[in-house]
C-alpha cells in the first residue's frame, strides 16, 4: 500500500511539474479579446441582395453582428438544432473587436438551398483610405430552419469542416486529426491520463469531455473553427495551441500533437479558477 501511494505521489508531482510552465490565464485563454460589436456592417458589391435567400441571410448576419453573443440563441438567430450549436455556438469571437465588418460572400454550400456559407471581413482603414488593416476573415453557416426570424439561423463551422477528419477517443478525450496528421498512441494515452491526474491533483471535477483538434499549424486550426484569416495564427509567433469554451482544444504544433497538455490544463481548471486574478492564474500552472 505504501509503495502504491508513493508511486501516486510521484505521479502527481510529475503532473504538477508539467503544469508549472503553463501560462494559466483562463480569462485570456477562453476569451482573448473583449467582445465589441462592429460599428458598421456593409455588404460587398458582389452580393445580390435582391435574391430572396441572399437578402434573408444578409439580414440575419446584420442582426447577429449588432449583438454577437450567446443571447442569439434566445433571439432565434443562432441554431439550436445540433448539440454543438446548443453547447458551444460561435467560436469566432476574436473577430468582434470593434472593427467595421463587410459581408463579402453568401453562397450555397453544395447543391440545394438549405445551407449557405457566409464570409465576413473585419478591417479598418486610415482616414485617407490608403491603408487597410484587416483583422479577420470569418466563415459562418446559415441553415434554413422553419420558424426562424429570417428563415435561416447561423451555425458554427467546426463540425462541418472537420466531419471527414480521422478521430480517436480514449478516456475523456476525442482526438481529431487534420488530413496528413497521424495518431500517436503514446501521446494519446499520456494526455488521456493527464486529464484525470490534474483533476485529482487540484481536487476539481474532471471535464465531461474534451475535443482536441490536431493540425499542422495554428492557421489550419483557426480555419477549422471559422477564422480563415486571423493575424495571431498567420504570423508565426510560436503559439501552438488554444483552449476554447465547450471543452475544445486546438493543437496546432505538430511536434507536440496530442501531447499539447498546456491547453488541456486550461479546460480542466478553467471552470474552478476562472474568477481568480490573472497573477494567481499564472502561478497555478
Short mmCIF file of C-alpha atoms in Angstrom, two decimals:
data_model
loop_
_atom_site.label_atom_id
_atom_site.label_comp_id
_atom_site.label_asym_id
_atom_site.label_seq_id
_atom_site.Cartn_x
_atom_site.Cartn_y
_atom_site.Cartn_z
CA UNK A 1 0.00 0.00 0.00
CA UNK A 2 2.83 2.42 0.90
CA UNK A 3 4.53 1.65 -2.39
CA UNK A 4 1.32 2.36 -4.31
CA UNK A 5 0.80 5.67 -2.51
CA UNK A 6 4.41 6.62 -3.16
CA UNK A 7 4.00 5.93 -6.86
CA UNK A 8 0.81 8.01 -6.91
CA UNK A 9 2.58 10.84 -5.11
CA UNK A 10 5.43 10.78 -7.62
CA UNK A 11 2.98 10.77 -10.50
CA UNK A 12 1.10 13.79 -9.15
CA UNK A 13 4.37 15.64 -8.62
CA UNK A 14 5.28 14.99 -12.24
CA UNK A 15 1.91 16.37 -13.28
CA UNK A 16 2.43 19.44 -11.11
CA UNK A 17 5.88 19.97 -12.61
CA UNK A 18 4.37 19.78 -16.09
CA UNK A 19 1.88 22.46 -15.15
CA UNK A 20 4.41 24.95 -13.75
CA UNK A 21 5.48 26.42 -17.11
CA UNK A 22 1.91 26.60 -18.34
CA UNK A 23 0.62 30.16 -18.50
CA UNK A 24 -2.77 29.57 -17.00
CA UNK A 25 -4.64 32.76 -17.76
CA UNK A 26 -8.14 31.42 -18.03
CA UNK A 27 -9.86 34.63 -18.99
CA UNK A 28 -7.33 35.15 -21.75
CA UNK A 29 -7.43 31.55 -22.91
CA UNK A 30 -11.17 31.36 -23.28
CA UNK A 31 -11.77 34.90 -24.49
CA UNK A 32 -8.58 36.53 -25.67
CA UNK A 33 -10.17 39.85 -26.51
CA UNK A 34 -13.01 41.88 -25.08
CA UNK A 35 -16.05 41.43 -27.26
CA UNK A 36 -17.11 44.53 -29.19
CA UNK A 37 -19.66 44.50 -31.98
CA UNK A 38 -18.66 46.03 -35.32
CA UNK A 39 -19.75 49.67 -35.53
CA UNK A 40 -20.83 49.21 -39.13
CA UNK A 41 -21.83 46.24 -41.29
CA UNK A 42 -21.53 46.71 -45.06
CA UNK A 43 -22.30 44.40 -47.96
CA UNK A 44 -19.79 43.79 -50.74
CA UNK A 45 -20.76 44.92 -54.25
CA UNK A 46 -20.65 41.30 -55.43
CA UNK A 47 -23.58 40.18 -53.27
CA UNK A 48 -27.04 40.38 -54.86
CA UNK A 49 -29.44 41.04 -52.00
CA UNK A 50 -32.38 41.08 -54.43
CA UNK A 51 -32.16 37.28 -54.40
CA UNK A 52 -34.63 36.23 -51.72
CA UNK A 53 -32.43 33.82 -49.77
CA UNK A 54 -29.35 36.03 -50.00
CA UNK A 55 -31.32 39.01 -48.72
CA UNK A 56 -32.60 36.97 -45.78
CA UNK A 57 -29.13 35.71 -44.89
CA UNK A 58 -27.68 39.23 -45.05
CA UNK A 59 -30.46 40.46 -42.76
CA UNK A 60 -29.71 37.61 -40.35
CA UNK A 61 -25.98 38.40 -40.26
CA UNK A 62 -26.64 42.10 -39.68
CA UNK A 63 -28.98 41.31 -36.79
CA UNK A 64 -26.47 38.94 -35.22
CA UNK A 65 -23.49 41.27 -35.56
CA UNK A 66 -25.41 44.02 -33.78
CA UNK A 67 -25.06 41.85 -30.67
CA UNK A 68 -22.84 38.82 -31.32
CA UNK A 69 -23.20 36.87 -28.09
CA UNK A 70 -24.97 33.84 -26.61
CA UNK A 71 -28.29 35.71 -26.49
CA UNK A 72 -28.50 34.96 -30.22
CA UNK A 73 -29.99 31.58 -29.32
CA UNK A 74 -32.86 33.07 -27.35
CA UNK A 75 -33.36 35.66 -30.10
CA UNK A 76 -33.71 32.88 -32.64
CA UNK A 77 -30.65 33.94 -34.63
CA UNK A 78 -28.34 31.04 -33.77
CA UNK A 79 -29.34 27.45 -34.42
CA UNK A 80 -30.00 25.03 -31.57
CA UNK A 81 -30.62 22.05 -33.85
CA UNK A 82 -27.32 20.31 -33.03
CA UNK A 83 -25.57 19.58 -29.76
CA UNK A 84 -22.57 21.61 -30.92
CA UNK A 85 -24.58 24.75 -31.61
CA UNK A 86 -26.51 24.41 -28.35
CA UNK A 87 -23.42 23.75 -26.24
CA UNK A 88 -20.72 25.79 -27.99
CA UNK A 89 -22.09 28.17 -30.59
CA UNK A 90 -19.82 30.81 -32.11
CA UNK A 91 -16.10 30.04 -31.80
CA UNK A 92 -15.02 33.08 -33.80
CA UNK A 93 -15.46 35.65 -31.01
CA UNK A 94 -11.95 37.01 -31.63
CA UNK A 95 -13.35 38.70 -34.74
CA UNK A 96 -15.50 41.03 -32.65
CA UNK A 97 -13.06 43.77 -31.68
CA UNK A 98 -14.91 46.83 -32.90
CA UNK A 99 -13.64 46.66 -36.48
CA UNK A 100 -16.08 47.53 -39.30
CA UNK A 101 -17.48 44.41 -40.96
CA UNK A 102 -18.13 43.71 -44.63
CA UNK A 103 -20.15 40.71 -45.75
CA UNK A 104 -18.05 39.53 -48.70
CA UNK A 105 -19.69 36.24 -49.54
CA UNK A 106 -23.07 34.50 -49.32
CA UNK A 107 -23.22 31.32 -51.39
CA UNK A 108 -24.90 27.90 -51.25
CA UNK A 109 -22.72 25.26 -49.64
CA UNK A 110 -23.17 22.45 -52.11
CA UNK A 111 -26.33 21.51 -54.01
CA UNK A 112 -29.69 22.74 -52.78
CA UNK A 113 -30.64 25.88 -50.91
CA UNK A 114 -30.83 24.72 -47.29
CA UNK A 115 -27.28 25.72 -46.31
CA UNK A 116 -25.29 28.84 -47.14
CA UNK A 117 -21.71 29.71 -46.31
CA UNK A 118 -21.19 33.31 -45.20
CA UNK A 119 -17.87 35.13 -45.17
CA UNK A 120 -17.34 38.38 -43.29
CA UNK A 121 -14.23 40.56 -43.48
CA UNK A 122 -13.30 42.69 -40.47
CA UNK A 123 -10.96 45.53 -41.41
CA UNK A 124 -10.20 49.13 -40.57
CA UNK A 125 -8.85 51.84 -42.86
CA UNK A 126 -6.98 55.02 -42.11
CA UNK A 127 -8.62 58.43 -42.57
CA UNK A 128 -7.25 58.76 -46.09
CA UNK A 129 -8.44 55.31 -47.06
CA UNK A 130 -4.98 54.44 -48.34
CA UNK A 131 -4.12 51.82 -45.75
CA UNK A 132 -6.33 48.90 -44.80
CA UNK A 133 -5.69 46.88 -41.63
CA UNK A 134 -7.53 43.55 -41.82
CA UNK A 135 -8.31 41.77 -38.58
CA UNK A 136 -10.16 38.62 -39.59
CA UNK A 137 -11.93 36.77 -42.36
CA UNK A 138 -14.75 34.86 -40.71
CA UNK A 139 -16.75 31.92 -42.00
CA UNK A 140 -20.21 31.15 -40.66
CA UNK A 141 -23.02 28.98 -41.96
CA UNK A 142 -26.67 29.90 -42.40
CA UNK A 143 -29.07 26.96 -42.08
CA UNK A 144 -32.64 27.11 -43.33
CA UNK A 145 -34.94 26.43 -40.37
CA UNK A 146 -38.70 26.77 -40.06
CA UNK A 147 -39.82 29.45 -37.62
CA UNK A 148 -36.55 31.38 -37.84
CA UNK A 149 -36.99 35.18 -37.91
CA UNK A 150 -35.12 35.43 -41.22
CA UNK A 151 -35.91 31.95 -42.47
CA UNK A 152 -32.34 30.93 -41.55
CA UNK A 153 -30.25 30.59 -38.40
CA UNK A 154 -26.49 30.82 -38.04
CA UNK A 155 -24.37 27.78 -37.23
CA UNK A 156 -20.71 27.11 -36.43
CA UNK A 157 -18.11 25.94 -38.94
CA UNK A 158 -16.15 23.39 -36.89
CA UNK A 159 -18.40 20.30 -37.17
CA UNK A 160 -18.84 20.77 -40.92
CA UNK A 161 -15.20 21.45 -41.72
CA UNK A 162 -13.90 18.52 -39.66
CA UNK A 163 -16.59 15.95 -40.42
CA UNK A 164 -14.23 13.87 -42.55
CA UNK A 165 -11.24 14.04 -40.18
CA UNK A 166 -9.89 10.87 -38.61
CA UNK A 167 -10.68 10.61 -34.91
CA UNK A 168 -9.64 8.55 -31.90
CA UNK A 169 -11.24 8.50 -28.45
CA UNK A 170 -9.54 7.46 -25.22
CA UNK A 171 -10.99 8.21 -21.82
CA UNK A 172 -12.48 11.69 -21.73
CA UNK A 173 -10.73 12.94 -24.86
CA UNK A 174 -11.57 12.64 -28.54
CA UNK A 175 -8.65 13.49 -30.82
CA UNK A 176 -9.45 14.86 -34.29
CA UNK A 177 -6.75 14.74 -36.99
CA UNK A 178 -6.46 17.15 -39.89
CA UNK A 179 -5.51 15.49 -43.18
CA UNK A 180 -1.86 14.46 -43.05
CA UNK A 181 -1.66 14.21 -39.24
CA UNK A 182 -1.03 10.74 -37.83
CA UNK A 183 -2.24 9.49 -34.43
CA UNK A 184 0.43 8.84 -31.80
CA UNK A 185 -0.81 6.18 -29.38
CA UNK A 186 1.72 7.09 -26.67
CA UNK A 187 0.71 10.76 -26.68
CA UNK A 188 -2.96 9.80 -26.76
CA UNK A 189 -2.53 7.70 -23.62
CA UNK A 190 -0.46 10.38 -21.87
CA UNK A 191 -2.97 13.17 -22.47
CA UNK A 192 -5.93 10.99 -21.56
CA UNK A 193 -4.29 10.11 -18.22
CA UNK A 194 -3.21 13.72 -17.71
CA UNK A 195 -6.85 14.87 -17.60
CA UNK A 196 -7.79 12.74 -14.61
CA UNK A 197 -4.44 13.28 -12.88
CA UNK A 198 -4.81 17.08 -12.95
CA UNK A 199 -8.37 16.86 -11.67
CA UNK A 200 -7.19 14.71 -8.74
CA UNK A 201 -4.22 16.97 -8.02
CA UNK A 202 -6.33 20.14 -7.79
CA UNK A 203 -9.44 18.49 -6.35
CA UNK A 204 -11.66 19.67 -9.20
CA UNK A 205 -14.25 17.71 -11.17
CA UNK A 206 -12.85 16.43 -14.47
CA UNK A 207 -14.48 17.73 -17.65
CA UNK A 208 -17.19 15.56 -19.14
CA UNK A 209 -15.39 15.52 -22.46
CA UNK A 210 -12.60 17.25 -24.36
CA UNK A 211 -12.27 17.51 -28.14
CA UNK A 212 -8.68 18.09 -29.27
CA UNK A 213 -8.07 19.10 -32.89
CA UNK A 214 -4.57 18.16 -34.07
CA UNK A 215 -3.40 20.21 -37.06
CA UNK A 216 -0.17 21.03 -38.86
CA UNK A 217 -0.36 24.72 -37.83
CA UNK A 218 -2.40 27.17 -35.81
CA UNK A 219 -3.51 28.74 -39.07
CA UNK A 220 -5.12 25.44 -40.06
CA UNK A 221 -6.69 25.11 -36.61
CA UNK A 222 -8.14 28.62 -36.81
CA UNK A 223 -9.57 27.89 -40.25
CA UNK A 224 -11.31 24.85 -38.81
CA UNK A 225 -13.22 26.98 -36.29
CA UNK A 226 -14.21 29.53 -38.94
CA UNK A 227 -11.37 32.08 -38.97
CA UNK A 228 -9.98 31.81 -42.49
CA UNK A 229 -7.60 34.63 -41.64
CA UNK A 230 -6.51 35.91 -38.26
CA UNK A 231 -3.15 37.64 -37.59
CA UNK A 232 -2.42 35.63 -34.45
CA UNK A 233 -2.37 32.44 -36.49
CA UNK A 234 -0.92 33.80 -39.72
CA UNK A 235 2.12 35.38 -38.05
CA UNK A 236 4.44 32.67 -36.76
CA UNK A 237 4.74 33.75 -33.13
CA UNK A 238 5.35 30.30 -31.73
CA UNK A 239 1.85 29.86 -30.41
CA UNK A 240 0.89 26.27 -30.93
CA UNK A 241 -2.46 25.87 -29.25
CA UNK A 242 -5.59 27.37 -27.83
CA UNK A 243 -8.24 26.34 -25.30
CA UNK A 244 -11.77 27.37 -26.22
CA UNK A 245 -15.04 27.11 -24.38
CA UNK A 246 -17.07 23.94 -24.78
CA UNK A 247 -14.10 21.70 -23.95
CA UNK A 248 -12.38 22.37 -27.28
CA UNK A 249 -8.59 22.38 -27.61
CA UNK A 250 -6.72 23.46 -30.73
CA UNK A 251 -3.33 21.73 -31.02
CA UNK A 252 -1.50 23.44 -33.87
CA UNK A 253 2.06 22.38 -33.09
CA UNK A 254 2.73 19.10 -34.96
CA UNK A 255 5.88 18.50 -32.92
CA UNK A 256 3.69 18.12 -29.83
CA UNK A 257 0.48 16.89 -31.44
CA UNK A 258 -1.78 15.19 -28.93
CA UNK A 259 0.81 15.87 -26.23
CA UNK A 260 -0.01 19.58 -26.04
CA UNK A 261 -1.23 19.41 -22.42
CA UNK A 262 -0.66 23.14 -21.90
CA UNK A 263 -4.11 23.94 -23.27
CA UNK A 264 -5.73 20.84 -21.79
CA UNK A 265 -4.94 22.26 -18.34
CA UNK A 266 -6.99 25.36 -19.16
CA UNK A 267 -10.03 23.24 -19.92
CA UNK A 268 -9.70 21.21 -16.71
CA UNK A 269 -9.02 24.07 -14.32
CA UNK A 270 -10.91 26.87 -16.03
CA UNK A 271 -14.37 26.27 -14.53
CA UNK A 272 -12.94 26.33 -10.98
CA UNK A 273 -10.33 29.10 -11.20
CA UNK A 274 -11.99 31.39 -13.74
CA UNK A 275 -12.76 34.07 -11.15
CA UNK A 276 -9.22 34.28 -9.77
CA UNK A 277 -6.84 37.12 -10.50
CA UNK A 278 -4.55 36.94 -13.51
CA UNK A 279 -1.47 36.80 -11.27
CA UNK A 280 -2.95 33.87 -9.34
CA UNK A 281 -3.89 32.04 -12.51
CA UNK A 282 -0.43 32.44 -13.98
CA UNK A 283 1.07 30.89 -10.87
CA UNK A 284 -1.29 27.93 -10.56
CA UNK A 285 0.07 26.11 -13.56
#
